[in-house]
Coordinates of N, CA and C in Angstrom, one line a residue:
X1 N 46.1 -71.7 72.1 CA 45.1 -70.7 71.7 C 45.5 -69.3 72.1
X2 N 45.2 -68.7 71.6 CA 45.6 -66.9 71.4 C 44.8 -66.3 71.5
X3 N 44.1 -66.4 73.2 CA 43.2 -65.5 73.9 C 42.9 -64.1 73.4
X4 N 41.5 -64.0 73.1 CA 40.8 -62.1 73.2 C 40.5 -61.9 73.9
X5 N 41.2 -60.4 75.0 CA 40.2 -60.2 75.5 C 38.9 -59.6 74.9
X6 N 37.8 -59.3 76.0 CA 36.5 -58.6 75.5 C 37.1 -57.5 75.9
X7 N 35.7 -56.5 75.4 CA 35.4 -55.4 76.1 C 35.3 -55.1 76.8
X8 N 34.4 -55.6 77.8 CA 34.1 -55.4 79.4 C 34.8 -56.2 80.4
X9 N 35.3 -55.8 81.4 CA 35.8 -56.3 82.9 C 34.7 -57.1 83.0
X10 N 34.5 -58.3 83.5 CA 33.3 -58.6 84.0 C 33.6 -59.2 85.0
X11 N 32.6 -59.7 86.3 CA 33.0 -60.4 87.3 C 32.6 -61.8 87.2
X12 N 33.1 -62.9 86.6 CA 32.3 -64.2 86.7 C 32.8 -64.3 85.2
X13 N 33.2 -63.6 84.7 CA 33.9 -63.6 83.2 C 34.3 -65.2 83.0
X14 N 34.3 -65.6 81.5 CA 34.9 -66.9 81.2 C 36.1 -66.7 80.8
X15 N 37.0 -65.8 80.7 CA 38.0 -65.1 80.0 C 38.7 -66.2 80.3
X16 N 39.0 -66.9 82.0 CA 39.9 -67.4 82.4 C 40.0 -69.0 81.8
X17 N 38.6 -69.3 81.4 CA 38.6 -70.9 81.4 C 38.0 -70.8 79.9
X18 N 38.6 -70.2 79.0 CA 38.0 -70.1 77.4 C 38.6 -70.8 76.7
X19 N 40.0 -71.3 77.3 CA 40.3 -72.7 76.6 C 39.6 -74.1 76.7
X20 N 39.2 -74.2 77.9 CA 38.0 -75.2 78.2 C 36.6 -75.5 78.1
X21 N 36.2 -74.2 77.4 CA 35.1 -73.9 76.9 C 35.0 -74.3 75.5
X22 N 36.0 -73.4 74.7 CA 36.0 -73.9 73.4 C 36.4 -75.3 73.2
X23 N 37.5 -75.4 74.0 CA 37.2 -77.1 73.4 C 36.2 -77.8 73.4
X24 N 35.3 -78.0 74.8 CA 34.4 -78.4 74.6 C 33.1 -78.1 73.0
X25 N 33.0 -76.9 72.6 CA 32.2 -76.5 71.9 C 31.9 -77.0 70.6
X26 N 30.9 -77.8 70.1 CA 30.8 -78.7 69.1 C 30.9 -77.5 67.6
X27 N 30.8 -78.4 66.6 CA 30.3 -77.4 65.3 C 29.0 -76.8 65.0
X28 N 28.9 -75.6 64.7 CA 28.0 -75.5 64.2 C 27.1 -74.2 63.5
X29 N 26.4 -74.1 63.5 CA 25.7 -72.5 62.1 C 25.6 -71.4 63.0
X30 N 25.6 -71.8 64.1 CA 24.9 -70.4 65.1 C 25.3 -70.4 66.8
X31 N 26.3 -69.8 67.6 CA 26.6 -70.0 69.1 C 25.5 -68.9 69.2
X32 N 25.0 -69.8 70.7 CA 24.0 -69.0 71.4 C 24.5 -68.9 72.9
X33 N 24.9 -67.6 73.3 CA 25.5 -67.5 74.6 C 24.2 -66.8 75.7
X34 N 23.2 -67.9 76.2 CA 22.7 -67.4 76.9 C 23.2 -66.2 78.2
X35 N 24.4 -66.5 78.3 CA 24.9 -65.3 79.4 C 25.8 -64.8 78.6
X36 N 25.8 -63.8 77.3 CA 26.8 -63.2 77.2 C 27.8 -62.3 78.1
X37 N 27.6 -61.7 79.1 CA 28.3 -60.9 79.5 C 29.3 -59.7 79.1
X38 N 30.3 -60.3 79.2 CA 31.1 -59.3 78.3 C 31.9 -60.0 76.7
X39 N 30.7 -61.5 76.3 CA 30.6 -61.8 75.4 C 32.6 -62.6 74.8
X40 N 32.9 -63.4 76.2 CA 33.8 -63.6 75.6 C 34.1 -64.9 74.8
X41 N 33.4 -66.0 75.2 CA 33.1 -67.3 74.1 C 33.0 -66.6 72.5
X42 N 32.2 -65.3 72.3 CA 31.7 -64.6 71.2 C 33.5 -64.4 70.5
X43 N 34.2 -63.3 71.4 CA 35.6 -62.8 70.9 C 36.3 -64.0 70.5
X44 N 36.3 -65.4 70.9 CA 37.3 -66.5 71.1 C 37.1 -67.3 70.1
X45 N 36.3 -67.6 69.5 CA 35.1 -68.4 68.1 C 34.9 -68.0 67.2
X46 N 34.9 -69.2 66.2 CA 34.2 -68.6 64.7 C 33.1 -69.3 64.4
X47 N 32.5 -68.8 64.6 CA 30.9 -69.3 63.9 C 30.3 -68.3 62.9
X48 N 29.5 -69.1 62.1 CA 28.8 -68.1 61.0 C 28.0 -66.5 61.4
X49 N 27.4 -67.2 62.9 CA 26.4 -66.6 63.4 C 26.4 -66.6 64.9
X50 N 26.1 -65.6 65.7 CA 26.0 -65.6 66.7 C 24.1 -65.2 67.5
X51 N 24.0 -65.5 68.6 CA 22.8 -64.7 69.0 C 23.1 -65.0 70.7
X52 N 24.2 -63.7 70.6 CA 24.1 -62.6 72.0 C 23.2 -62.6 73.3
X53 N 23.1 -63.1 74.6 CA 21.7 -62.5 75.2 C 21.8 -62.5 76.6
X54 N 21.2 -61.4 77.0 CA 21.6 -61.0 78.2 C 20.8 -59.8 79.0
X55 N 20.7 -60.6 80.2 CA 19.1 -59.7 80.7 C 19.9 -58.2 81.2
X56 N 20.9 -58.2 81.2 CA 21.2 -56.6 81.3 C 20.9 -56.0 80.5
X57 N 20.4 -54.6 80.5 CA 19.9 -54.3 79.6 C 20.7 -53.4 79.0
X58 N 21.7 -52.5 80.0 CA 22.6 -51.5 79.7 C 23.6 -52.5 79.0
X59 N 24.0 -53.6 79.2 CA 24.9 -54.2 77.9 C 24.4 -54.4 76.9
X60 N 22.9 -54.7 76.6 CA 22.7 -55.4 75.2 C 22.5 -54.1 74.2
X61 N 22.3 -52.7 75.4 CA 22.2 -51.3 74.5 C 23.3 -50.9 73.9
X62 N 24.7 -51.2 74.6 CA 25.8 -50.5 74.4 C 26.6 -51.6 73.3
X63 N 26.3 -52.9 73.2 CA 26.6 -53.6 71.8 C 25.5 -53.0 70.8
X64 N 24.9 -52.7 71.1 CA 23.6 -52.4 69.4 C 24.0 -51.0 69.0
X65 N 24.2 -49.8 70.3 CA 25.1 -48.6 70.2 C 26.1 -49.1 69.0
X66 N 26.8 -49.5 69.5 CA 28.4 -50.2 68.8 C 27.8 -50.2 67.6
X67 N 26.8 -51.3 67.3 CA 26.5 -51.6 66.0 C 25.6 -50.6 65.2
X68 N 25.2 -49.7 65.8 CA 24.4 -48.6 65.0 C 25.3 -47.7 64.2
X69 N 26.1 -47.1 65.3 CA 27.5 -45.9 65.3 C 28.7 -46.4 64.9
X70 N 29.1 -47.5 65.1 CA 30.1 -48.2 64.5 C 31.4 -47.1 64.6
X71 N 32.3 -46.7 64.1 CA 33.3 -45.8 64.3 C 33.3 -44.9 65.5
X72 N 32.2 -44.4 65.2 CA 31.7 -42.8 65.5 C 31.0 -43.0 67.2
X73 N 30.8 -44.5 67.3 CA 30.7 -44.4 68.4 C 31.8 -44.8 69.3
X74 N 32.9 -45.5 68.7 CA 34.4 -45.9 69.3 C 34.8 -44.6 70.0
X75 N 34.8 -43.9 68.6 CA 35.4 -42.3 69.0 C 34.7 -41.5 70.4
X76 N 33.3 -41.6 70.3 CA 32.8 -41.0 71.2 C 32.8 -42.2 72.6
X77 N 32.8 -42.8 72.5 CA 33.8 -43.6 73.6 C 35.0 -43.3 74.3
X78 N 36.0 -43.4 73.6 CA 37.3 -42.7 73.8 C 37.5 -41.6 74.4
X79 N 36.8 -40.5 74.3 CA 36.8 -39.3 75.2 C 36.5 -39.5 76.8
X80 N 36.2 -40.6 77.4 CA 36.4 -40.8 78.7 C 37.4 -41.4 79.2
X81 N 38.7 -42.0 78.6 CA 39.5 -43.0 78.6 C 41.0 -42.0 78.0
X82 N 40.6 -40.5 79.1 CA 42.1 -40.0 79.2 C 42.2 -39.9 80.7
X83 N 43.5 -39.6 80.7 CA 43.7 -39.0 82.9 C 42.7 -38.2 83.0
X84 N 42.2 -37.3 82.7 CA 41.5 -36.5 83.2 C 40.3 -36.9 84.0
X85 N 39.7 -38.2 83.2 CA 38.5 -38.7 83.6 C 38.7 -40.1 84.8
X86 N 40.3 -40.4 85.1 CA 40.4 -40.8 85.8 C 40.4 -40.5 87.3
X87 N 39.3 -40.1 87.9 CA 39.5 -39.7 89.2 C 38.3 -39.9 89.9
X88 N 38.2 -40.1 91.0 CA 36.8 -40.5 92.1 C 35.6 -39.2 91.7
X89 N 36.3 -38.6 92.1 CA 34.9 -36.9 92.1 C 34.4 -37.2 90.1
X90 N 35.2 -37.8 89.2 CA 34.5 -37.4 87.8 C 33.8 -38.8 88.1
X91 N 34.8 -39.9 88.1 CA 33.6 -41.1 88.3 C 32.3 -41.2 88.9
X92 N 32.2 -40.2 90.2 CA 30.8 -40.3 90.7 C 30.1 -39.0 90.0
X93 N 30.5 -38.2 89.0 CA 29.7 -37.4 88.8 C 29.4 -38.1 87.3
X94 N 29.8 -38.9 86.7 CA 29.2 -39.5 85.8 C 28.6 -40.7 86.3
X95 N 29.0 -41.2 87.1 CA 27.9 -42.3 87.7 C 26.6 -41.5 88.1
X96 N 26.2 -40.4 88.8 CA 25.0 -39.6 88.8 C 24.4 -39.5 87.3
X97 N 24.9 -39.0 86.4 CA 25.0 -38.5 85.1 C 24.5 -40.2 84.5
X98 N 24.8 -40.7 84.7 CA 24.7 -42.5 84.0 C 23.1 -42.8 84.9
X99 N 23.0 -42.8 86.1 CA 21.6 -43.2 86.6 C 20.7 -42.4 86.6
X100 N 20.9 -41.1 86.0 CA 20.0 -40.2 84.9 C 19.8 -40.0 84.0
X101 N 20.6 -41.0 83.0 CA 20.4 -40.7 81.7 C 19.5 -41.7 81.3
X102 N 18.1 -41.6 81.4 CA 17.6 -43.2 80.7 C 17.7 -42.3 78.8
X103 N 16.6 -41.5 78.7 CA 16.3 -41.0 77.2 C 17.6 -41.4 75.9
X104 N 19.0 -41.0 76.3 CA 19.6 -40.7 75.1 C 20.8 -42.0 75.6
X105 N 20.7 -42.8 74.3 CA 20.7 -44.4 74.9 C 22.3 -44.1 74.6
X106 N 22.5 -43.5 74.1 CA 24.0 -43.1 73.3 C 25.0 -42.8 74.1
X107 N 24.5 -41.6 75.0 CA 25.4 -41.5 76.0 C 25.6 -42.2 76.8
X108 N 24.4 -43.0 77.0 CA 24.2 -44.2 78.5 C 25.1 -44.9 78.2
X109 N 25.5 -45.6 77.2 CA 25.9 -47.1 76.6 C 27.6 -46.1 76.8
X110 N 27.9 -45.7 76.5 CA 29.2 -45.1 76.6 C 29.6 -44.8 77.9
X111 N 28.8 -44.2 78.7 CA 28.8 -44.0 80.2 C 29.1 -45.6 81.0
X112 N 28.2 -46.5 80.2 CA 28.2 -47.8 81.1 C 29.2 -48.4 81.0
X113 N 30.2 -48.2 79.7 CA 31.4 -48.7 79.4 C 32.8 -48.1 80.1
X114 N 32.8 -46.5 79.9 CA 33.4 -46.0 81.5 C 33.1 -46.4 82.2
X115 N 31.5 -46.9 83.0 CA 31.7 -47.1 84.5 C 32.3 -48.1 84.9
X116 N 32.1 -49.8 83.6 CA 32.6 -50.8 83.7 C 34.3 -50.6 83.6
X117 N 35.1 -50.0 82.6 CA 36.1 -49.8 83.0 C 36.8 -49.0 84.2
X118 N 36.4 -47.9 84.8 CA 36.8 -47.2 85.9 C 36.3 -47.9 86.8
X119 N 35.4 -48.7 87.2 CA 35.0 -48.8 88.6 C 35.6 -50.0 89.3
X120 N 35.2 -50.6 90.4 CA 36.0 -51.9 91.0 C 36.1 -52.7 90.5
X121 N 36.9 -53.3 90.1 CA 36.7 -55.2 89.6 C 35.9 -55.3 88.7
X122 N 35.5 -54.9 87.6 CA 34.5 -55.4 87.0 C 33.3 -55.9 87.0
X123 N 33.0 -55.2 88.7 CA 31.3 -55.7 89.1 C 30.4 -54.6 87.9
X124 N 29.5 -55.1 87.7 CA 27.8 -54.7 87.8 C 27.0 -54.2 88.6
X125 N 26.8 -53.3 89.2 CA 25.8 -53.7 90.7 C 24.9 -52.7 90.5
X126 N 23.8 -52.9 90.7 CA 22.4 -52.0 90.8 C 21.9 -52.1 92.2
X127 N 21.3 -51.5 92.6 CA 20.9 -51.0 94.0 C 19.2 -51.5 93.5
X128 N 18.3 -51.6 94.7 CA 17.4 -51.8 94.3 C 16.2 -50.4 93.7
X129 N 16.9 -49.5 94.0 CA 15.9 -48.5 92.6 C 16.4 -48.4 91.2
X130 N 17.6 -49.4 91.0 CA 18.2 -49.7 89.7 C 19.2 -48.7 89.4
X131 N 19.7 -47.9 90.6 CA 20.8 -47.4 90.3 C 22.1 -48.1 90.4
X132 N 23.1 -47.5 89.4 CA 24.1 -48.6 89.2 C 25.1 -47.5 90.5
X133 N 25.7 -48.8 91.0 CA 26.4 -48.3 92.8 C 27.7 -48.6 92.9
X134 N 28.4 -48.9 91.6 CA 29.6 -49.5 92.0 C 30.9 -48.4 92.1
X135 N 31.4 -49.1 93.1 CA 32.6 -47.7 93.9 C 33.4 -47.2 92.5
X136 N 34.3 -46.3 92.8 CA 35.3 -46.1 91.6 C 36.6 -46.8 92.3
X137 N 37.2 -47.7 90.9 CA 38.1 -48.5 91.1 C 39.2 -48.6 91.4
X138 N 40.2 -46.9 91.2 CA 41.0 -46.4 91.6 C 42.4 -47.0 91.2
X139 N 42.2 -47.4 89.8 CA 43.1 -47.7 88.8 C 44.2 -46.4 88.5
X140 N 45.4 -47.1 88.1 CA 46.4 -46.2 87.6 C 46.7 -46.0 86.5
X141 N 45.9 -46.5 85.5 CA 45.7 -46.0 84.2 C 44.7 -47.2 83.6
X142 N 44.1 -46.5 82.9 CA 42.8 -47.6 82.6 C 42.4 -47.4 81.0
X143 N 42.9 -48.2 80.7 CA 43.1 -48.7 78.9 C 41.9 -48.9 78.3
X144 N 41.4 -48.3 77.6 CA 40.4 -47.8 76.1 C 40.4 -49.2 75.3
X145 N 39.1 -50.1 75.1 CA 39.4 -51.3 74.6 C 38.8 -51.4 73.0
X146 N 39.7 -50.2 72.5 CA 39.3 -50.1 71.0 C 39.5 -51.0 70.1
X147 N 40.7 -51.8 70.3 CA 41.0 -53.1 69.5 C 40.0 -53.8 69.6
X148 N 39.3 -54.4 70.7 CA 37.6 -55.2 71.1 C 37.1 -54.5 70.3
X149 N 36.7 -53.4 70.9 CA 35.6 -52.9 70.0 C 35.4 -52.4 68.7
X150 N 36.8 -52.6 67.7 CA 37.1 -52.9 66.6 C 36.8 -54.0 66.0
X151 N 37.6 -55.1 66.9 CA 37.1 -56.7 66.3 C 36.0 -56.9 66.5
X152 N 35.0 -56.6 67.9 CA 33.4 -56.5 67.5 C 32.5 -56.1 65.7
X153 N 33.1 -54.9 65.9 CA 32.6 -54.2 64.6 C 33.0 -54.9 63.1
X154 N 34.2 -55.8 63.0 CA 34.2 -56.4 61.9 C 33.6 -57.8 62.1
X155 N 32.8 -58.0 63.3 CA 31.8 -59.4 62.9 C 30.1 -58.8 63.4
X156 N 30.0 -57.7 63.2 CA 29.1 -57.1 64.2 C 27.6 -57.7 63.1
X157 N 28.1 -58.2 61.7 CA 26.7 -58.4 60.8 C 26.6 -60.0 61.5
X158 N 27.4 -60.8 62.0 CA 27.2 -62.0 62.3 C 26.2 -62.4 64.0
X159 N 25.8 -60.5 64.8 CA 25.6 -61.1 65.5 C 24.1 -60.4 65.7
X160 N 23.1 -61.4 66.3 CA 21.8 -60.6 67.0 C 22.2 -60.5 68.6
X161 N 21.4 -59.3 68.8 CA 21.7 -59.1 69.8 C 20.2 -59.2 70.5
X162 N 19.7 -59.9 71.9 CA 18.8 -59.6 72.7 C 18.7 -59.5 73.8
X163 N 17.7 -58.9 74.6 CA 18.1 -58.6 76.0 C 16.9 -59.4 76.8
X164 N 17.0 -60.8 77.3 CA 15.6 -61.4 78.0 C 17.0 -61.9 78.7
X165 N 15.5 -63.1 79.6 CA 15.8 -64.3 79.9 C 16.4 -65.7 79.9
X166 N 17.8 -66.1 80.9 CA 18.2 -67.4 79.9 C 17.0 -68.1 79.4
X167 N 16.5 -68.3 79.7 CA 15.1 -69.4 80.0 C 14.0 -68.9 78.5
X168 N 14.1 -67.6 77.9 CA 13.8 -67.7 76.6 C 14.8 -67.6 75.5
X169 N 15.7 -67.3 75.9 CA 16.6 -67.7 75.2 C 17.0 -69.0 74.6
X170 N 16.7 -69.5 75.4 CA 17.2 -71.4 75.2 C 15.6 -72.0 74.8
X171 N 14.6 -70.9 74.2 CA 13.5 -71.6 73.5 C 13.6 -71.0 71.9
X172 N 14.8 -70.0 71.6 CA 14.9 -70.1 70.5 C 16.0 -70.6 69.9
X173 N 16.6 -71.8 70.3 CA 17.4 -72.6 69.6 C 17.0 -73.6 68.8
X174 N 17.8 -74.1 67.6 CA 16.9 -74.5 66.9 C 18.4 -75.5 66.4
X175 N 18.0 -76.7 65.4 CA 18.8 -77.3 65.0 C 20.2 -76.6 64.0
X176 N 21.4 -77.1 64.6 CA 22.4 -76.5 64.0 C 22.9 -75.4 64.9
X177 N 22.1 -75.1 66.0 CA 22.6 -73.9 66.7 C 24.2 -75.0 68.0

């Protein structure tokens, strides 16, 4: 098998065990990844249809971003993913800039994708006023995952995307899924 990565770093990621995943996974009209994450069962599979879901909310914005903007938002992506933007003092001044941006979902979702690339390990972490707290990662060069988010955009009509609970999620499955 000829591993994709995703998009996102994630911590708890299936990246590693996606050959044991897919084999297991039967046929069928519709995969439903109650924990998408950084959606890698999604990159590794062909199914007709997918339905995405995931109680973060800053991920299920920055796929639907993706899927609104499509190019235009790759490109405006990319502009964080030169040296310049690699460094502690910019990472925490857009991590400020990221836990103030709720209004303009556009920048957020691009922001969240820098933070997930620049920061440690591919954590997540919110603080409990829901600021995102994760250190800067202090990488020595940190690679733009345009190709993902390319291959996203050429199945991006196959997928819904939502942002709940596993627990309703797994009340809208239905035969064939």
């Amino acid at each position: 098998m000829n591993k994709v990565r995703p998009i996102f770093k994630w911590a708890g990621g299936k990246f590693n065990c996606i050959e044991r995943i897919v084999s297991a996974l039967p046929d069928g009209k519709r995969l439903i990844e109650p924990f998408a994450g950084a959606a890698t069962v999604f990159f590794n599979t062909n199914y007709p249809r997918y339905l995405l879901a995931e109680q973060n909310s800053d991920l299920i914005i920055f796929y639907q971003s993706l899927k609104q903007y499509k190019i235009d938002f790759i490109r405006y992506c990319s502009r964080y993913f030169t040296a310049k933007f690699n460094s502690a003092e910019i990472y925490y001044k857009l991590r400020e800039e990221f836990n103030h941006c709720q209004k303009n979902k556009k920048k957020r979702a691009a922001l969240f994708l820098y933070l997930n690339r620049h920061g440690y390990n591919g954590l997540c972490r919110y603080n409990q006023s829901g600021r995102y707290n994760v250190p800067f990662g202090h990488h020595k060069k940190v690679l733009f995952p345009e190709t993902a988010m390319s291959d996203f955009l050429g199945r991006d009509s196959e997928v819904e995307l939502i942002c709940t609970d596993f627990r309703e999620t797994f009340k809208l499955a239905r035969e064939g899924d």
